[in-house]
Coordinates of C-alpha atoms in Angstrom, one line a residue:
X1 CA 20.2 14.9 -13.6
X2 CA 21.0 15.9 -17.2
X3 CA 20.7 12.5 -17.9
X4 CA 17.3 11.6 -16.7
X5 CA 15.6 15.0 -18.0
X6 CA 17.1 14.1 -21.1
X7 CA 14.0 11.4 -21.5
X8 CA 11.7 13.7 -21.0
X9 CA 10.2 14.5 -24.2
X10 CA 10.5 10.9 -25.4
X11 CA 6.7 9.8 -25.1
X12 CA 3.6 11.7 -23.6
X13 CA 1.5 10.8 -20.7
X14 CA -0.9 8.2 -20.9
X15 CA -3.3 7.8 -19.0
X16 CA -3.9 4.3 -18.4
X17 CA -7.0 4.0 -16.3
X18 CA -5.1 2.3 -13.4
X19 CA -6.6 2.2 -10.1
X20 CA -4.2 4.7 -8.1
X21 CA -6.1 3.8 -5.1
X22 CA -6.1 0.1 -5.1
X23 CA -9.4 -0.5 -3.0
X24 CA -9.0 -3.6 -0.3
X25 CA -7.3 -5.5 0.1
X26 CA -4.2 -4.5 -2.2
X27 CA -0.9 -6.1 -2.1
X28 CA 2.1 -3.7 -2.2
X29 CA 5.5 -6.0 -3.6
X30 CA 9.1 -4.5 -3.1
X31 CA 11.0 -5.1 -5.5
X32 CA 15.2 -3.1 -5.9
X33 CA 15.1 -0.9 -7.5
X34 CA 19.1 -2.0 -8.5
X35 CA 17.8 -5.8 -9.7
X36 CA 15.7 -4.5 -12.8
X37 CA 15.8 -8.1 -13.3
X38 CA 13.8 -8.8 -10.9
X39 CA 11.2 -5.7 -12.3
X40 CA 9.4 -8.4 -14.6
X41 CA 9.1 -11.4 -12.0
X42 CA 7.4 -8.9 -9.9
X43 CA 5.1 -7.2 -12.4
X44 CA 4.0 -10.3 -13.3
X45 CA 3.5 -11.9 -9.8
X46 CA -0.4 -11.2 -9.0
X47 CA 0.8 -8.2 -6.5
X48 CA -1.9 -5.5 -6.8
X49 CA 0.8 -3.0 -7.3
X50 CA 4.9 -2.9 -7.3
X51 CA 7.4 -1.0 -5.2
X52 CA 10.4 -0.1 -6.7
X53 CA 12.4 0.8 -3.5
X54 CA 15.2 3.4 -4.3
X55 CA 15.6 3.6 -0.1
X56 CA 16.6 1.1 2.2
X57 CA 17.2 -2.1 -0.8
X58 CA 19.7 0.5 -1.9
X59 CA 22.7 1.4 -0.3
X60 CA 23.8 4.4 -0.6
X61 CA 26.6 4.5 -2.8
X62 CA 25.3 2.8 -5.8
X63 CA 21.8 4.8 -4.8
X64 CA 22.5 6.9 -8.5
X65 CA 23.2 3.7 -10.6
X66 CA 20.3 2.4 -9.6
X67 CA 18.3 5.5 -10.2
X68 CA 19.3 5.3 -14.0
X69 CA 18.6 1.7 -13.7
X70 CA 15.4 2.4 -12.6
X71 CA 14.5 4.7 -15.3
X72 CA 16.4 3.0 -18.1
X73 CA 14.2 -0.3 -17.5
X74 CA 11.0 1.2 -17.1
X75 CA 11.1 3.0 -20.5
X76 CA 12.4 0.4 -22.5
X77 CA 9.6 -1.9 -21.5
X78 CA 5.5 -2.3 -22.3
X79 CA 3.6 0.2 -20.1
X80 CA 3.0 -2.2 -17.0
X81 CA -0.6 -3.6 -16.3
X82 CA -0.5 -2.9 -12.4
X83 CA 0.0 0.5 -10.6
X84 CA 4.3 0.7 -10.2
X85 CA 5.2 3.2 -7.1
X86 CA 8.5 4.1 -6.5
X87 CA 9.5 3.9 -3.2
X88 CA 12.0 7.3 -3.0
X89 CA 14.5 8.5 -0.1
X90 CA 13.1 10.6 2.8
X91 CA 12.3 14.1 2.4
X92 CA 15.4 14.8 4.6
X93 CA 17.9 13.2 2.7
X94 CA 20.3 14.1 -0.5
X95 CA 18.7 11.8 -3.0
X96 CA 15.1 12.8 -2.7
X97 CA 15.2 15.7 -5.2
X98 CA 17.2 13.2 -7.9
X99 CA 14.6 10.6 -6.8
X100 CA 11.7 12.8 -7.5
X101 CA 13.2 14.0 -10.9
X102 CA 13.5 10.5 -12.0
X103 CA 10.0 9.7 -10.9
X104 CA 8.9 12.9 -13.2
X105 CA 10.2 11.8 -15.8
X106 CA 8.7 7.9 -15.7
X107 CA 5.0 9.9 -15.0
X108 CA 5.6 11.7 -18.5
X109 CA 6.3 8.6 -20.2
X110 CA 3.0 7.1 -18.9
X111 CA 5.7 4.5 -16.8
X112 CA 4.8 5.5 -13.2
X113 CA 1.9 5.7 -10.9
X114 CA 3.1 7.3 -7.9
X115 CA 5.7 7.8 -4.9
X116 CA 5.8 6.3 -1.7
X117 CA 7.5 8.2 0.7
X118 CA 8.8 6.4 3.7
X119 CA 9.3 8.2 7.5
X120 CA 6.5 10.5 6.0
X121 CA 6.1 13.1 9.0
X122 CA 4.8 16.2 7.8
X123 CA 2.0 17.2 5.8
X124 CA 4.7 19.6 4.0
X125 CA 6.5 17.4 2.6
X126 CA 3.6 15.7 0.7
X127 CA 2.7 18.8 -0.5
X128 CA 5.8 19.6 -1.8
X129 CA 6.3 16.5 -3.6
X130 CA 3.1 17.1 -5.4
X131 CA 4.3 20.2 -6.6
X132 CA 7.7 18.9 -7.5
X133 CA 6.7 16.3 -9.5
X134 CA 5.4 16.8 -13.0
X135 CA 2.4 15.5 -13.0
X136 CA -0.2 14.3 -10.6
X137 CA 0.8 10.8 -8.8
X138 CA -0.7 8.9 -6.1
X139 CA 1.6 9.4 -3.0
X140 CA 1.5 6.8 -0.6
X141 CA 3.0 7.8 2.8
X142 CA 4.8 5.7 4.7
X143 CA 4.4 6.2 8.3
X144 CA 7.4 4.4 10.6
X145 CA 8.3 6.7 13.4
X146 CA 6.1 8.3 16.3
X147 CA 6.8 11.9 14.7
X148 CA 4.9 10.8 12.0
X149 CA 2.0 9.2 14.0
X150 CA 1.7 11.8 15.8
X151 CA 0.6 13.5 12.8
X152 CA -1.3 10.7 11.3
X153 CA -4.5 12.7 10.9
X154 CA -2.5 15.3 9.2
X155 CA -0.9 13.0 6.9
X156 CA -3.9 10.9 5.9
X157 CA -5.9 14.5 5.1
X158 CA -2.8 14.8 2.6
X159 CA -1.7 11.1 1.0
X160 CA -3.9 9.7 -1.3
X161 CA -2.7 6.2 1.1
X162 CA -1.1 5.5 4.3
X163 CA 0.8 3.0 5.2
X164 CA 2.3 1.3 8.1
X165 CA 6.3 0.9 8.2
X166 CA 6.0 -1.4 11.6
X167 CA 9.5 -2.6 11.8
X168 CA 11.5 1.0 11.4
X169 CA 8.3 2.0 13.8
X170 CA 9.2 -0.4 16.3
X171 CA 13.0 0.0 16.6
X172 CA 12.1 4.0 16.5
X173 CA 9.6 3.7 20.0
X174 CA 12.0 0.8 20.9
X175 CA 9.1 -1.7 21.4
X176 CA 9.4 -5.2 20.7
X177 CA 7.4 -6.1 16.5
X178 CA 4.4 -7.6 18.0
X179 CA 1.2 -7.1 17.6
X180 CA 0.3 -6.1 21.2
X181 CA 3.4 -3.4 21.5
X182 CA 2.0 -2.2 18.0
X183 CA -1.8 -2.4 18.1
X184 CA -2.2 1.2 18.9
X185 CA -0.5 2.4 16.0
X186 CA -2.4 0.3 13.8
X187 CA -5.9 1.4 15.2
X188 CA -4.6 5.0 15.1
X189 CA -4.1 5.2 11.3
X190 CA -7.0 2.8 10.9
X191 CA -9.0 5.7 12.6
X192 CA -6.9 8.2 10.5
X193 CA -7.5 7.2 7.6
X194 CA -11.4 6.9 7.9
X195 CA -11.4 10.1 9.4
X196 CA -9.8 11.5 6.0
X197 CA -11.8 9.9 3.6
X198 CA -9.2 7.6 2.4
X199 CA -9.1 3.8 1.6
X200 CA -7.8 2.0 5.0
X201 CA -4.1 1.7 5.6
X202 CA -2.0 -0.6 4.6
X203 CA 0.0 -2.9 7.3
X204 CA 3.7 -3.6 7.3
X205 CA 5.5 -6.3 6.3
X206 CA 5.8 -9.8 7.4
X207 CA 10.0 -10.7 8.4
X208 CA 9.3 -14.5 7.6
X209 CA 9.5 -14.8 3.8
X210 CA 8.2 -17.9 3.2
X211 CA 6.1 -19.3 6.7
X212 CA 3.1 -19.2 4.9
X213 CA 1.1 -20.1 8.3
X214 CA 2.1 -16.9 9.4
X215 CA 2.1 -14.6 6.5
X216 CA -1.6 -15.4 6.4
X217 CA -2.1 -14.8 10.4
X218 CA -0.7 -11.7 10.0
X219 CA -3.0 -10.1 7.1
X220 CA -6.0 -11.7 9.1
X221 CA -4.8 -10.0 12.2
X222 CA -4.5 -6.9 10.1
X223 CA -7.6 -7.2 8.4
X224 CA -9.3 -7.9 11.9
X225 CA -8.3 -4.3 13.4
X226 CA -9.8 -2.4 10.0
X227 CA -6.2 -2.3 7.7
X228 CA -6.7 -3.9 4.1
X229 CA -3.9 -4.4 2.6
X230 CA 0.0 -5.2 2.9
X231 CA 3.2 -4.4 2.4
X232 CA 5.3 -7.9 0.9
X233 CA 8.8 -8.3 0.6
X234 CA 8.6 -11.7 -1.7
X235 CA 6.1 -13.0 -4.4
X236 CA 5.6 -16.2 -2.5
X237 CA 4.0 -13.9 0.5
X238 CA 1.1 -13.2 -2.0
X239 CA -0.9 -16.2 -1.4
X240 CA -1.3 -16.3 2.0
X241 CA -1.4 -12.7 2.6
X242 CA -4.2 -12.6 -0.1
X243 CA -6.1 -16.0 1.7
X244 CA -5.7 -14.1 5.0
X245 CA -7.4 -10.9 3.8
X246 CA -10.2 -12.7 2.6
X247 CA -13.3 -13.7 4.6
X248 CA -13.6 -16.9 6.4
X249 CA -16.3 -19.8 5.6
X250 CA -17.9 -19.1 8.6
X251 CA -17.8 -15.4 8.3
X252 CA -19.4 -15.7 4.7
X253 CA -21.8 -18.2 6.3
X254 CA -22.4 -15.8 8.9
X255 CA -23.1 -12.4 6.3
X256 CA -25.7 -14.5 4.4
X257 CA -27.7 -15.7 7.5
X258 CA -27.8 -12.1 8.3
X259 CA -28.7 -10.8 4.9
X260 CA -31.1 -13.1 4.9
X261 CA -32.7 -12.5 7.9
X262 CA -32.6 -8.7 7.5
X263 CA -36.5 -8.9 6.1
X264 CA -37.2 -5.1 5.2
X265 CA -34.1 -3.7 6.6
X266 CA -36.0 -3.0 10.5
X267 CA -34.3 -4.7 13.3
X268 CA -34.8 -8.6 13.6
X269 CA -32.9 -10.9 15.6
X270 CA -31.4 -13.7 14.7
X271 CA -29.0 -16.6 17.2
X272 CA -31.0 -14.1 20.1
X273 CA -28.7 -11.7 19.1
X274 CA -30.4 -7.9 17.6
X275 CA -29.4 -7.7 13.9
X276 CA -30.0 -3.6 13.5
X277 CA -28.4 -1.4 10.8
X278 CA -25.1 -1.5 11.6
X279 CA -24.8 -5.7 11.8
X280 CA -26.3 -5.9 8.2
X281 CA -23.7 -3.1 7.3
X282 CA -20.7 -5.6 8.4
X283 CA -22.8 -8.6 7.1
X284 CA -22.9 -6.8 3.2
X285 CA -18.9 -5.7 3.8
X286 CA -18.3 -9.2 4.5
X287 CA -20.2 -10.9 1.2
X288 CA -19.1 -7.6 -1.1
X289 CA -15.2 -8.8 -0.1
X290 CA -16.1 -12.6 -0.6
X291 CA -17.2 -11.9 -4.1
X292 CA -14.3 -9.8 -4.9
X293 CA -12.0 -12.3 -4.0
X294 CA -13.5 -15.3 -5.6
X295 CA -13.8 -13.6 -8.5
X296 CA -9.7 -12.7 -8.6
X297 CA -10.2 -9.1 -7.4
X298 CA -8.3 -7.3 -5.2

């Protein structure tokens, strides 16, 4: 790692005021981390934050090049304008120390928000990033095997984010990727998460690149069971994922009725159904999100 450490003293942190925990929705976009070419199409895509995946885009033999590509891009570029993650190799595996080296060195030049670390099972190893890397970083842990749900409260009292690795999850339990085999894993680090304090998960990816139709099914299917945001694999999935996190016509139709039958905040009903505290809760959750997004926010 001579090479990388090398940069170290080239520029000093910055802190650039960049929300490290995108709230919801947030779009996560994987990018390779060996097509640097492909760094600037994605920065510049409208995905709330970018993945540069060092694990499974890269095989593993040309897992170092791409390293030093990595790092050889991002510091001879302008500071990026939305949160970039690196997504590094398992705790278990030979490249993680390199990976997290590199990643040290793109958090001193003021290049690097933070490290997602995929088949995240133990609170350990979080911890042991955190104190391997040289300065603080957002650490999103990537939960895709039934070890690491098992320990999904553990996990989420650790990360800063959680998110859902469905696919690897699936052929790990050997269920079939839909959403009844996975919708207890979902709930369970939706229930994770809240129980921690921590913004809600984000869901796994969509295997259809372009279907639109259901790209946006599947974020409103997400967003349904309490997860706000999602992992992308192309820049044409952020459309529909972002239309399919946002709230319906007749769910914003629905929030205002309530708001504005809410009177002085006792319960009233409205449609014969009772519209108590918790109703006008969902009802303010749903407008607060409808502003967001027409207004271009996350």
């Amino acid at each position: 790692m001579d090479r990388l450490t090398s940069y170290l003293p080239l520029l000093p942190y910055r802190d650039t005021q960049m929300p490290l925990l995108i709230e919801t929705p947030s779009l996560f976009l994987f990018v390779p981390a060996d097509r640097p070419d492909r760094y600037a199409g994605a920065l510049e895509s409208g995905a709330d934050a970018v993945v540069i995946d060092l694990e499974d885009a890269v095989a593993a033999e040309t897992k170092s090049i791409a390293r030093s590509m990595l790092v050889d891009r991002l510091l001879s570029v302008p500071v990026a304008t939305v949160p970039v993650l690196v997504r590094v190799n398992g705790a278990g595996t030979s490249f993680h120390a390199d990976d997290l080296a590199a990643v040290s060195c793109l958090l001193q030049a003021g290049r690097m928000a933070g490290v997602m670390l995929p088949k995240a099972e133990s609170a350990g190893h979080i911890r042991a990033i955190r104190a391997g890397l040289a300065l603080p970083a957002a650490i999103v842990a990537l939960v895709e095997t039934a070890a690491g749900l098992a320990l999904a409260d553990e996990i989420a009292g650790t990360a800063d984010r959680i998110a859902f690795g469905s696919v690897d999850f699936a052929a790990d339990i050997g269920c079939d990727h839909s959403r009844e085999a996975l919708l207890h894993a979902r709930s369970r680090l939706v229930i994770a998460a809240r129980a921690a304090g921590m913004p809600a998960p984000i869901d796994g990816v969509t295997r259809a690149i372009r279907d639109e139709e259901a790209i946006e099914s599947d974020a409103r299917h997400g967003a349904g069971l309490g997860l706000k945001g999602k992992l992308l694999i192309h820049p044409a999935q952020i459309a529909p994922a972002r239309r399919g996190f946002a709230p319906t016509e007749a769910e914003v139709a629905w929030s205002d009725r309530v708001l504005a039958a809410m009177g002085n905040g006792a319960a009233v009903s409205l449609d014969g159904q009772m519209v108590d505290a918790p109703v006008i809760a969902r009802a303010r959750q749903i407008r607060n999100n409808h502003d967001r997004t027409s207004n271009g926010h996350p």
